[in-house]
Tab-separated table of C-alpha atoms and ligand atoms in Angstrom:
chain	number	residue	atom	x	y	z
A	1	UNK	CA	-13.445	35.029	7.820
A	2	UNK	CA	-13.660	37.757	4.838
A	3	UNK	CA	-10.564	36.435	3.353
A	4	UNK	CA	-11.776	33.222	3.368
A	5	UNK	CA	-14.616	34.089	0.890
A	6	UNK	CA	-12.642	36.296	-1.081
A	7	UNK	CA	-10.018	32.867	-1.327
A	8	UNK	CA	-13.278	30.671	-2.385
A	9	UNK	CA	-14.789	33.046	-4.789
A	10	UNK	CA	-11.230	33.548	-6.707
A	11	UNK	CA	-10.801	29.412	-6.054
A	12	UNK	CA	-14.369	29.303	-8.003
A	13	UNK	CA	-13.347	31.536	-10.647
A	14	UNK	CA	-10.149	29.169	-12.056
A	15	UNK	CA	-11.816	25.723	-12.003
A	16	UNK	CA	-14.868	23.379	-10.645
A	17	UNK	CA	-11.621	20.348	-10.576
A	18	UNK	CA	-9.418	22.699	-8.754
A	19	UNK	CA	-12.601	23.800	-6.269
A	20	UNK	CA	-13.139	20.658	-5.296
A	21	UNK	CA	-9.361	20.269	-4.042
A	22	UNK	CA	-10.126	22.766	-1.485
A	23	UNK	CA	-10.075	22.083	2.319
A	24	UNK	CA	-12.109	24.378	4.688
A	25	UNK	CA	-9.887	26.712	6.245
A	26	UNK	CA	-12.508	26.150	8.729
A	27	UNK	CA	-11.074	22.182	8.933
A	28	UNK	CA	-7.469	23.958	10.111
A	29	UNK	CA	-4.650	21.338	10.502
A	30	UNK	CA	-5.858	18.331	8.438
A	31	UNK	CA	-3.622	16.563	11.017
A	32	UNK	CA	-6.326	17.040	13.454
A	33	UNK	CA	-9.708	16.540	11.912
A	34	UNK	CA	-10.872	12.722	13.531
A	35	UNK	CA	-10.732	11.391	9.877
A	36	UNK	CA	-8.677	8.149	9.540
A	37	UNK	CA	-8.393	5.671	6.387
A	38	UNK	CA	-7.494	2.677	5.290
A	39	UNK	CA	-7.299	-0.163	2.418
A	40	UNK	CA	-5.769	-3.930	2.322
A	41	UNK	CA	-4.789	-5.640	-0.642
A	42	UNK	CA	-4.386	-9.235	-1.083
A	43	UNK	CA	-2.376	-9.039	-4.210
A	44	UNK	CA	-3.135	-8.280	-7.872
A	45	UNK	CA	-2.991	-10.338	-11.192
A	46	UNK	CA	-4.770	-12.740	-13.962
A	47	UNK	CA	-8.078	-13.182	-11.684
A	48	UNK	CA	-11.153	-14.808	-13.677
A	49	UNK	CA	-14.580	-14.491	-12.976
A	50	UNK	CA	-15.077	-17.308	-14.741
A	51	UNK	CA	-12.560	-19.533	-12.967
A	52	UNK	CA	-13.606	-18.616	-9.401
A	53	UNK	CA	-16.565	-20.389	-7.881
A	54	UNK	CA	-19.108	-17.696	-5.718
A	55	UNK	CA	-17.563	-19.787	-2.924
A	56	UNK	CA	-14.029	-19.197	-3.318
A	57	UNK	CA	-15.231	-15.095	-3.742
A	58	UNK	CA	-17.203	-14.976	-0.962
A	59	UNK	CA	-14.281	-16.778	0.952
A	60	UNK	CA	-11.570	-14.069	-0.269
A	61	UNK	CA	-13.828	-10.941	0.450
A	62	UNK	CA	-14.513	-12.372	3.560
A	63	UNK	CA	-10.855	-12.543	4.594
A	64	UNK	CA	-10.178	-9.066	3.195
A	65	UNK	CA	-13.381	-7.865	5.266
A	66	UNK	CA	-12.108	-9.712	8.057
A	67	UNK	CA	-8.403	-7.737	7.681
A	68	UNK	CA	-9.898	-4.553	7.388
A	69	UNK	CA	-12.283	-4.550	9.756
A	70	UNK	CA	-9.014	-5.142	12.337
A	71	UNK	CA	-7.857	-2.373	10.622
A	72	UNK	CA	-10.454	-0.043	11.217
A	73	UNK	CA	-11.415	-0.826	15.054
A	74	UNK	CA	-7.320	0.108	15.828
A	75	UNK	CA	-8.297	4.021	13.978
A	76	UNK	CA	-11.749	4.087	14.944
A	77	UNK	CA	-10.479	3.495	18.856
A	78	UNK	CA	-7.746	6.462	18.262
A	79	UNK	CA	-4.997	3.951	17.065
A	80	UNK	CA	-1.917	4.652	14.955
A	81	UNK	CA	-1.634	4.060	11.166
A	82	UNK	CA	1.204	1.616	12.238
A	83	UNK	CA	-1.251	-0.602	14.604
A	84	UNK	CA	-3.591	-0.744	12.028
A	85	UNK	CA	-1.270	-1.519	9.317
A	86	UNK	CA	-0.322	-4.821	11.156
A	87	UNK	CA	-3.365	-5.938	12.595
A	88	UNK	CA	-4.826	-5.506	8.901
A	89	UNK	CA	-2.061	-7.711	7.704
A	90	UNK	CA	-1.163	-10.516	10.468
A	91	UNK	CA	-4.698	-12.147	10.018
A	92	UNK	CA	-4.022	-11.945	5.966
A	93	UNK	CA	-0.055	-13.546	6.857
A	94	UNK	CA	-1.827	-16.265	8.866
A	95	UNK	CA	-4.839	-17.293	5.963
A	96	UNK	CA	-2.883	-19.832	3.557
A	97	UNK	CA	-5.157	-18.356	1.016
A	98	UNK	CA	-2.377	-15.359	0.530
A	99	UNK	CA	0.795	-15.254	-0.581
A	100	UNK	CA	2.492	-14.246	2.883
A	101	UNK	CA	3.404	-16.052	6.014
A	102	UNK	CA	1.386	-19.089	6.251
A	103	UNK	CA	0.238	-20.236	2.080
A	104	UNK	CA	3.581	-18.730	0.483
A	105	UNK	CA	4.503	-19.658	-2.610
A	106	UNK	CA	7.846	-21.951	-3.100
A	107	UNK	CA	11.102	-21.124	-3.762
A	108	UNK	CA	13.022	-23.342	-6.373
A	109	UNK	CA	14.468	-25.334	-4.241
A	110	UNK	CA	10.940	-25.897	-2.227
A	111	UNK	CA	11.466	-23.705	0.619
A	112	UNK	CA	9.213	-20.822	1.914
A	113	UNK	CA	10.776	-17.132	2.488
A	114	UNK	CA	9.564	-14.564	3.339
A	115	UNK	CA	9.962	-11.033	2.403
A	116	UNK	CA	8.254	-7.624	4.439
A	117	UNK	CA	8.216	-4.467	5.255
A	118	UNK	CA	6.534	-1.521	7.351
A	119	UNK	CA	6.919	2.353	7.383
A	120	UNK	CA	6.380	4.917	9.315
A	121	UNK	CA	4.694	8.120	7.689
A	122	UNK	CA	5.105	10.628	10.452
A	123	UNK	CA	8.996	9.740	11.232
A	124	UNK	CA	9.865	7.921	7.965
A	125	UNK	CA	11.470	5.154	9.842
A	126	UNK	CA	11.319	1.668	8.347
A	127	UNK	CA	11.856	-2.181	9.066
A	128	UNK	CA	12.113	-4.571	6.288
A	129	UNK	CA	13.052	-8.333	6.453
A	130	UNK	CA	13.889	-10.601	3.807
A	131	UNK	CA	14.551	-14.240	2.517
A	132	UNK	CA	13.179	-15.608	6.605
A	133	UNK	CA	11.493	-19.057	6.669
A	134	UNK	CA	10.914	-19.448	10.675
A	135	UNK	CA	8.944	-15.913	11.925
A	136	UNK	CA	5.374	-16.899	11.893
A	137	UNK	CA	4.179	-13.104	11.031
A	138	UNK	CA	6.929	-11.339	8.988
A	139	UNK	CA	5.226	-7.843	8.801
A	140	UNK	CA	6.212	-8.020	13.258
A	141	UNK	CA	10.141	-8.723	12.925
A	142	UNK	CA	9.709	-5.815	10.073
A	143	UNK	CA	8.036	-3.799	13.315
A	144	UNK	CA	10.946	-5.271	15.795
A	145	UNK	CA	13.401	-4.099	13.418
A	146	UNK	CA	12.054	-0.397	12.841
A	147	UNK	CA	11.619	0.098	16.792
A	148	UNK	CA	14.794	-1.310	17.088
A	149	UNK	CA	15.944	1.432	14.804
A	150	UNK	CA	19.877	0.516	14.139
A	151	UNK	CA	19.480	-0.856	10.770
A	152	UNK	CA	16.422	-0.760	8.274
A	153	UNK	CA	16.985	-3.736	6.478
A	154	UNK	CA	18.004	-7.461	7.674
A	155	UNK	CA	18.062	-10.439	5.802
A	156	UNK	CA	18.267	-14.286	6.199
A	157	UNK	CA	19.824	-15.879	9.050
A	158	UNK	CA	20.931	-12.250	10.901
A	159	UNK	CA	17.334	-11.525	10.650
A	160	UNK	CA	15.888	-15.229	12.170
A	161	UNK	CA	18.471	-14.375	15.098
A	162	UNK	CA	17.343	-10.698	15.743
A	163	UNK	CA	13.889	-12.161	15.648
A	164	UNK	CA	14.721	-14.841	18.276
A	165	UNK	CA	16.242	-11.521	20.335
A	166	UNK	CA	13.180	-9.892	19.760
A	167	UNK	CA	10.800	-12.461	20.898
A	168	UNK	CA	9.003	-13.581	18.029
A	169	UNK	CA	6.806	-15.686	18.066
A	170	UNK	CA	8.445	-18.733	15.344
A	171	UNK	CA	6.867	-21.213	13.383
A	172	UNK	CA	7.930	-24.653	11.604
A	173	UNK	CA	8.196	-25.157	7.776
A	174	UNK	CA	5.224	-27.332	7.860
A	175	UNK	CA	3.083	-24.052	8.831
A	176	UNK	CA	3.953	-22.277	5.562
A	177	UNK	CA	4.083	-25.428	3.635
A	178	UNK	CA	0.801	-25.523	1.143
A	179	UNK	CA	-0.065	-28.377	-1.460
A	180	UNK	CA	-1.844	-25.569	-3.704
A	181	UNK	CA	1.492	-23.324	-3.376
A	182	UNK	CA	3.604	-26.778	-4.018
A	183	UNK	CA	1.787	-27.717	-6.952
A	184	UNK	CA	2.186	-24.576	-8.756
A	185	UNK	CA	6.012	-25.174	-8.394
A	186	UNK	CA	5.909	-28.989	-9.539
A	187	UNK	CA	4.044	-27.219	-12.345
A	188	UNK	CA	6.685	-24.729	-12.877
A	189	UNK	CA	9.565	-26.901	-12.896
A	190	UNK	CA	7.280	-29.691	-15.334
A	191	UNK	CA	6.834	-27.173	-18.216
A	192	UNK	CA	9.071	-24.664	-17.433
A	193	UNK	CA	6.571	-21.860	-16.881
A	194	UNK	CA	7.055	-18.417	-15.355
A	195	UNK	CA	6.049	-17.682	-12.094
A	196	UNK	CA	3.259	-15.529	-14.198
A	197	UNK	CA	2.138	-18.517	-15.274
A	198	UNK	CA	1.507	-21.083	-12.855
A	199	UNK	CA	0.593	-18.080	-9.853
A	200	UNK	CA	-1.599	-15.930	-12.225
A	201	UNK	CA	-2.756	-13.991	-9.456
A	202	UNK	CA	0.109	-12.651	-6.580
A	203	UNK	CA	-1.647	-12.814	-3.623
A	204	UNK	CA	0.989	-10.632	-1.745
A	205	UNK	CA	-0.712	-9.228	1.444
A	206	UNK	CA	-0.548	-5.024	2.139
A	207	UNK	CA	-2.330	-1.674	4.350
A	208	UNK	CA	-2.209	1.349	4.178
A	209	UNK	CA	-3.400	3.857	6.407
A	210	UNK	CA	-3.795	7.370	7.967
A	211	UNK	CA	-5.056	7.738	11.625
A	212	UNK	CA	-6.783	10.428	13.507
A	213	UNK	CA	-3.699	12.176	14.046
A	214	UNK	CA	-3.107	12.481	10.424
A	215	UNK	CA	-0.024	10.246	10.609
A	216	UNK	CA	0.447	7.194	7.637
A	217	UNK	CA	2.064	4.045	7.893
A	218	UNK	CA	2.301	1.424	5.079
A	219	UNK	CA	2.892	-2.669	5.219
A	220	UNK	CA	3.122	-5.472	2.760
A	221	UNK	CA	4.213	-8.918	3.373
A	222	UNK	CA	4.946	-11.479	1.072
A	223	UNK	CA	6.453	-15.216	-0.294
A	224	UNK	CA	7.581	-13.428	-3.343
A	225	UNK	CA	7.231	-15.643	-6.842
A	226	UNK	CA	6.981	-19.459	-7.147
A	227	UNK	CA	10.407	-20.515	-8.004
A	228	UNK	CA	12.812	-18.043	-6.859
A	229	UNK	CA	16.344	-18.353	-7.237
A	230	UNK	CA	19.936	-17.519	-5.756
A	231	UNK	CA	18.806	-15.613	-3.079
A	232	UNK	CA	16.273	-13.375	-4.933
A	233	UNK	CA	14.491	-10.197	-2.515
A	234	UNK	CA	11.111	-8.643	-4.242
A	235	UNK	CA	9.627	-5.575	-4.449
A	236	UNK	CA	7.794	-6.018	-1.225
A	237	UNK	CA	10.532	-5.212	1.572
A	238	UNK	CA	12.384	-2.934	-0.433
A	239	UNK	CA	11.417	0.955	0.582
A	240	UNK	CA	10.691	3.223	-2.001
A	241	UNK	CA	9.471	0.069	-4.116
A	242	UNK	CA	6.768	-1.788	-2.942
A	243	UNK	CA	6.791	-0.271	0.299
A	244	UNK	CA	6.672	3.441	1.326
A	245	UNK	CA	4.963	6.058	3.745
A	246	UNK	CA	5.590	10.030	4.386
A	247	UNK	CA	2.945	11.931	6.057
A	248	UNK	CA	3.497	14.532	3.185
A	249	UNK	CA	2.155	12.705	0.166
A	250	UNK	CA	1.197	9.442	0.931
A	251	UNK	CA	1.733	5.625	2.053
A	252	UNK	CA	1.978	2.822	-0.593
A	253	UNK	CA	1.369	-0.752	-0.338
A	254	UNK	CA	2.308	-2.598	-3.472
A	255	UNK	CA	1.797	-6.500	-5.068
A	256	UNK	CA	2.710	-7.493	-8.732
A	257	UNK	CA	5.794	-8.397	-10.533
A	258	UNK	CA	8.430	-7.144	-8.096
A	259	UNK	CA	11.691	-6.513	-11.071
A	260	UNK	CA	9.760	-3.982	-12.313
A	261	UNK	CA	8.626	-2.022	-9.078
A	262	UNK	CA	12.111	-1.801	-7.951
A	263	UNK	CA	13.347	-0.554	-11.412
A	264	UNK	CA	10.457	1.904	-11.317
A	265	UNK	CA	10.903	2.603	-7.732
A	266	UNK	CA	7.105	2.664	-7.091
A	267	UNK	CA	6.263	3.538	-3.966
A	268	UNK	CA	8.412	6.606	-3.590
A	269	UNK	CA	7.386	7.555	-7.107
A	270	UNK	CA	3.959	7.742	-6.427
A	271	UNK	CA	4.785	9.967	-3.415
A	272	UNK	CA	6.923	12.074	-5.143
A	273	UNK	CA	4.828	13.038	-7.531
A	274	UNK	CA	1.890	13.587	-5.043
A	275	UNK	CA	4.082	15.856	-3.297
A	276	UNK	CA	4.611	18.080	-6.107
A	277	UNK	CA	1.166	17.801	-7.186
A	278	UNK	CA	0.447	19.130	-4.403
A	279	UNK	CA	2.729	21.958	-4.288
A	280	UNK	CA	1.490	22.947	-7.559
A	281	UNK	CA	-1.963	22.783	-7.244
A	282	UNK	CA	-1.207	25.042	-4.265
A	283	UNK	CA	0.985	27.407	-6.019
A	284	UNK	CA	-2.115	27.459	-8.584
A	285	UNK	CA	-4.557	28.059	-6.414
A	286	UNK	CA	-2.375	31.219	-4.625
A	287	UNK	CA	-1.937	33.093	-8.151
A	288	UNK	CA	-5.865	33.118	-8.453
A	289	UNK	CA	-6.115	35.013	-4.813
A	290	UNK	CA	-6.923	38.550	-5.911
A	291	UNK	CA	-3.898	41.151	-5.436
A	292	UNK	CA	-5.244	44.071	-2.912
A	293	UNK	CA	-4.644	47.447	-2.954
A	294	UNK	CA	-1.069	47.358	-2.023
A	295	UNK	CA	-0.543	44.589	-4.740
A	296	UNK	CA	0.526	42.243	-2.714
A	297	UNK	CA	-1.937	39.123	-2.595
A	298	UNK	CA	-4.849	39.427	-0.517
A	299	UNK	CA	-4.814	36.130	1.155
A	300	UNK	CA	-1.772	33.801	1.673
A	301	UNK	CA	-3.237	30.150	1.130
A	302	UNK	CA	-1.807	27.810	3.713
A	303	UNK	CA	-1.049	23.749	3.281
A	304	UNK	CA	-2.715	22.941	6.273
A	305	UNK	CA	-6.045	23.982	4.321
A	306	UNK	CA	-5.412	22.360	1.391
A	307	UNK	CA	-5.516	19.417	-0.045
A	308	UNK	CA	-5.008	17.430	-3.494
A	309	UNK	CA	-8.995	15.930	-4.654
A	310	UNK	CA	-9.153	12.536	-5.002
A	311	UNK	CA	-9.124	12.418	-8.853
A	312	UNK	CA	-5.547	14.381	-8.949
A	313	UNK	CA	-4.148	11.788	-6.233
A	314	UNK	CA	-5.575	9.198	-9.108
A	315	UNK	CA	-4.074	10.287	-12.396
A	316	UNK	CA	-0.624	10.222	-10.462
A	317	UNK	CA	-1.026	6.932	-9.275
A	318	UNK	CA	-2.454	5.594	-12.436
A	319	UNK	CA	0.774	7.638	-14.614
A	320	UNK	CA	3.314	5.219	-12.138
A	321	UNK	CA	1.701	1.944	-12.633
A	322	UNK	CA	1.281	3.070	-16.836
A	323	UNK	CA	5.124	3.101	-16.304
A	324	UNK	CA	5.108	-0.085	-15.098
A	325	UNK	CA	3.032	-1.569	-17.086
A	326	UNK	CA	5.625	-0.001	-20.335
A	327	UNK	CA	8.247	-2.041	-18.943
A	328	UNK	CA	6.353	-4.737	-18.677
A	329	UNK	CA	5.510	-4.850	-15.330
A	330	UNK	CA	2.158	-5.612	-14.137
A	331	UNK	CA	0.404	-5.792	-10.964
A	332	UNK	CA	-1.361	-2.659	-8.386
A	333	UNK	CA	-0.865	-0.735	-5.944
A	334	UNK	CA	-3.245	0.677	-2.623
A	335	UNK	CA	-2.489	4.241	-1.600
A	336	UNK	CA	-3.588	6.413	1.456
A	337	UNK	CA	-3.130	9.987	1.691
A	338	UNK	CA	-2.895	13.009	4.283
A	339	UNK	CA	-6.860	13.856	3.176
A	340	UNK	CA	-7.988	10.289	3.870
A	341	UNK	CA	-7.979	9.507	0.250
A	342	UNK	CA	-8.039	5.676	-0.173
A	343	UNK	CA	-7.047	4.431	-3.780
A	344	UNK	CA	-6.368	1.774	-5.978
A	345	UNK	CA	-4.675	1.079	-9.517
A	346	UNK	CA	-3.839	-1.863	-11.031
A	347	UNK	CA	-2.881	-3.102	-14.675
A	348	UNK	CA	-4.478	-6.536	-13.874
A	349	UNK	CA	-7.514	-8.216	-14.277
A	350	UNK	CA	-8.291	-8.183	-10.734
A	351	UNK	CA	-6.727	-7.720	-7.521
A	352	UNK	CA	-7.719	-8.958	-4.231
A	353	UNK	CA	-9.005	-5.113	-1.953
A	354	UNK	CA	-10.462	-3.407	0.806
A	355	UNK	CA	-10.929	0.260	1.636
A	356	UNK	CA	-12.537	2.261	4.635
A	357	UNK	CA	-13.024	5.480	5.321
A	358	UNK	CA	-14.355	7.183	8.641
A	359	UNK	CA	-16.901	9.125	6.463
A	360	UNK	CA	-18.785	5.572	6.167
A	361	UNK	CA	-17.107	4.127	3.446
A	362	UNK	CA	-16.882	0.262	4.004
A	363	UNK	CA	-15.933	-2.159	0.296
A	364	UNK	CA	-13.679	-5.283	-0.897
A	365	UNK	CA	-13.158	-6.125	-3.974
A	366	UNK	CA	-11.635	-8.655	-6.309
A	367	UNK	CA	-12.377	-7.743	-10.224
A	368	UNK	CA	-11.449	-4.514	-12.054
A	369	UNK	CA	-15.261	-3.880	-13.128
A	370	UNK	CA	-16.429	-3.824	-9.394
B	401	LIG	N1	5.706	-8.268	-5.523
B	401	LIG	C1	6.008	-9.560	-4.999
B	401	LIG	C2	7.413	-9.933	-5.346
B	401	LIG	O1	7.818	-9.671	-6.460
B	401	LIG	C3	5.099	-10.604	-5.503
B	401	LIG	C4	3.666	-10.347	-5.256
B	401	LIG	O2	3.210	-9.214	-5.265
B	401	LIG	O3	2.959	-11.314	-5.002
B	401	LIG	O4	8.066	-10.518	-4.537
C-alpha cells in the first residue's frame, strides 16, 4: 500500500490535470472493473434549430434513445462491445429517418448502396461491406464477414452472394427506397448541387463501445452521399477511416464527408495518438515517482492503473477532426475508450448522439450547444 501513497503524493506534486488521469491501483486491471460504455451517432452536419419542428427532435432523440438503450441492456447483462455495437445500430439501419439500410440516400443513377463496417477491439479483426443494395441490415453481413474471417473487405455482388451463404436476412429495393432521400437527388441533379447541399445533415448511423470485460468494438453503417458515382466506397466501411477499434486506445465511429476521413485516416488517427498519449502521460507520471535510496525509482507505475482523463482523450480527438476540418472536411466523430470514456467532436452544427455510461450517465443529443 505505502508505495501507493508515496506514487499519489509525487502524482499530486506535478499537476491537478495529470492527478486526475490517475486510476486506483486499488481498481487493478481496468479490464476487469464492471464499467462498460457506449455512444450512437446518427450522423453529423448543417442541423438548424430553427428548421426542425419540436416534433421532428423529439422523434430523432427518441430513435437515438431507442438505439442506445439496446445498446446498453447487451453491457449492462455482461454482453460484448460487439453485441452492443449492432443491436445499437440495426434499429437505427431499419428507421428511414437515417442514412443507413432502410432511408439511404440515392446514388446517381437512383439506386440505394450500402456501405458498413464493424471491429473488433480486443482481436482487431474486422468486416466491412460495400456498394450492397439487397442485405436488409448491412452492419450483420459486416459481422458475417469478420466471423467468417478470410477476407476483411467484400464489395458488390461477391458480397450479396456471401450474404446469401451466410443467411441474411434480404430485402427489396422498395424497402430502402424513400421519397425524402429521392427528392434530395431530383434536387441534386435540377441545380446541380453537392451532396452538401441538398443532404445538409449525413445521417450515417454508428456505436461505439467498451464492455465489462474491457474489450471495444466499433460500427457504422451507411448510404454514403446523394448522388454517388462510378462505383464510389465512403469513409464508413473503410478501417482506419471511419471505422476503427483496439482495446489499447480506443474505438471510433465516424459520419461526415467521407474524401476527407479517408485522406486523414480518422479513425486510426485518433487511436494512434491516444495510444501515445497515453504512453506519455505514463512515462510523465513515472519520472515524478521519487528515486529511493538506491536511486532507482521507488515505485514502478503500471498501465493497468492508469489511465488517460477524459479531457486529454478530448484535445486528441478534437486535434484529428481540426485536421479535417483544414482540408475541408467536415462532419464528427463518437469515441469510446479502455476507461469508459464516451466522447464526441464534431465541426458541424449539430450531429445526431447518444452516450451511456455504467456510472449513470444516460443523454442524446442533436445541436452543438446541448
Ligand atoms: N461518411 C459517409 C460517406 O462519406 C457519409 C455520412 O457520414 O453520412 O459515405
Amino acid at each position: 500500500m505505502n508505495h501507493h501513497f508515496t506514487f499519489l503524493a509525487a502524482f499530486f506534486a506535478l499537476s491537478l490535470a495529470t492527478l486526475s488521469s490517475f486510476v486506483s491501483a486499488e481498481d487493478g486491471n481496468r479490464a476487469d472493473t464492471g464499467d462498460w460504455s457506449i455512444a450512437v451517432h446518427g450522423g453529423a452536419g448543417t442541423i438548424d434549430r430553427g428548421a426542425m419542428t419540436a416534433r421532428e427532435q423529439a422523434s430523432y432523440k427518441a430513435a437515438l434513445a431507442a438505439a442506445l438503450d439496446a445498446g446498453s441492456d447487451v453491457l449492462k447483462n455482461g454482453g460484448t462491445a460487439l453485441d452492443a455495437v449492432q443491436a445499437a445500430i440495426v434499429p437505427l439501419e431499419d428507421d428511414p429517418k437515417f442514412n443507413a439500410g432502410r432511408g439511404a440516400v440515392y446514388t446517381w443513377q437512383g439506386t440505394n448502396e450500402l456501405d458498413a463496417a464493424l471491429m473488433d477491439g480486443e482481436t482487431r479483426q474486422a468486416g466491412a461491406v460495400a456498394g450492397i443494395s439487397s442485405v436488409k441490415n448491412p452492419i450483420l453481413l459486416a459481422n458475417a464477414i469478420m466471423r467468417d474471417g478470410r477476407h476483411v473487405f467484400l464489395s458488390g455482388a461477391g458480397a450479396e452472394e456471401f450474404a446469401g451463404d451466410a443467411g441474411l436476412e434480404r430485402a427489396p429495393p422498395e424497402w430502402f427506397a424513400t421519397q425524402r432521400r429521392l427528392e434530395s437527388l431530383e434536387r441534386m441533379k435540377a441545380r446541380l448541387l453537392s451532396a452538401a447541399d441538398v443532404d445538409h445533415k449525413f445521417g450515417t448511423v454508428g456505436a461505439v463501445a467498451m464492455d465489462q470485460d474491457g474489450n471495444l468494438a466499433a460500427g457504422t453503417s451507411t448510404g454514403g452521399l446523394t448522388g454517388k458515382r462510378w462505383g464510389r466506397i465512403g469513409d464508413v466501411p473503410v478501417i482506419g477511416a471511419g471505422t476503427y477499434a483496439d482495446n489499447r486506445s480506443c474505438a471510433v465511429s465516424a459520419t461526415g464527408t467521407g474524401e476527407y476521413f479517408i485522406r486523414v485516416g480518422v479513425a486510426q488517427e485518433i487511436c494512434t495518438r491516444l495510444r501515445y498519449r497515453f504512453r506519455a502521460e505514463m512515462d510523465k507520471a513515472q519520472a515524478a515517482v521519487p528515486l529511493g535510496e538506491d536511486g532507482m525509482a521507488s515505485y514502478m507505475v503500471h498501465a493497468s492503473e492508469f489511465g488517460l482523463a477524459g479531457d486529454m482523450v478530448q484535445e486528441e480527438v478534437d486535434a484529428v477532426m481540426a485536421e479535417v476540418k483544414d482540408l475541408g472536411g467536415y462532419g464528427g466523430v463518437i469515441v469510446v475508450t479502455p476507461d469508459g470514456h464516451a466522447v464526441f467532436s464534431f465541426n458541424t452544427q449539430g450531429m445526431y448522439r447518444g452516450r451511456a455510461t455504467s456510472e449513470g450517465m444516460n443523454e442524446v443529443a442533436i445541436f452543438a450547444d446541448e
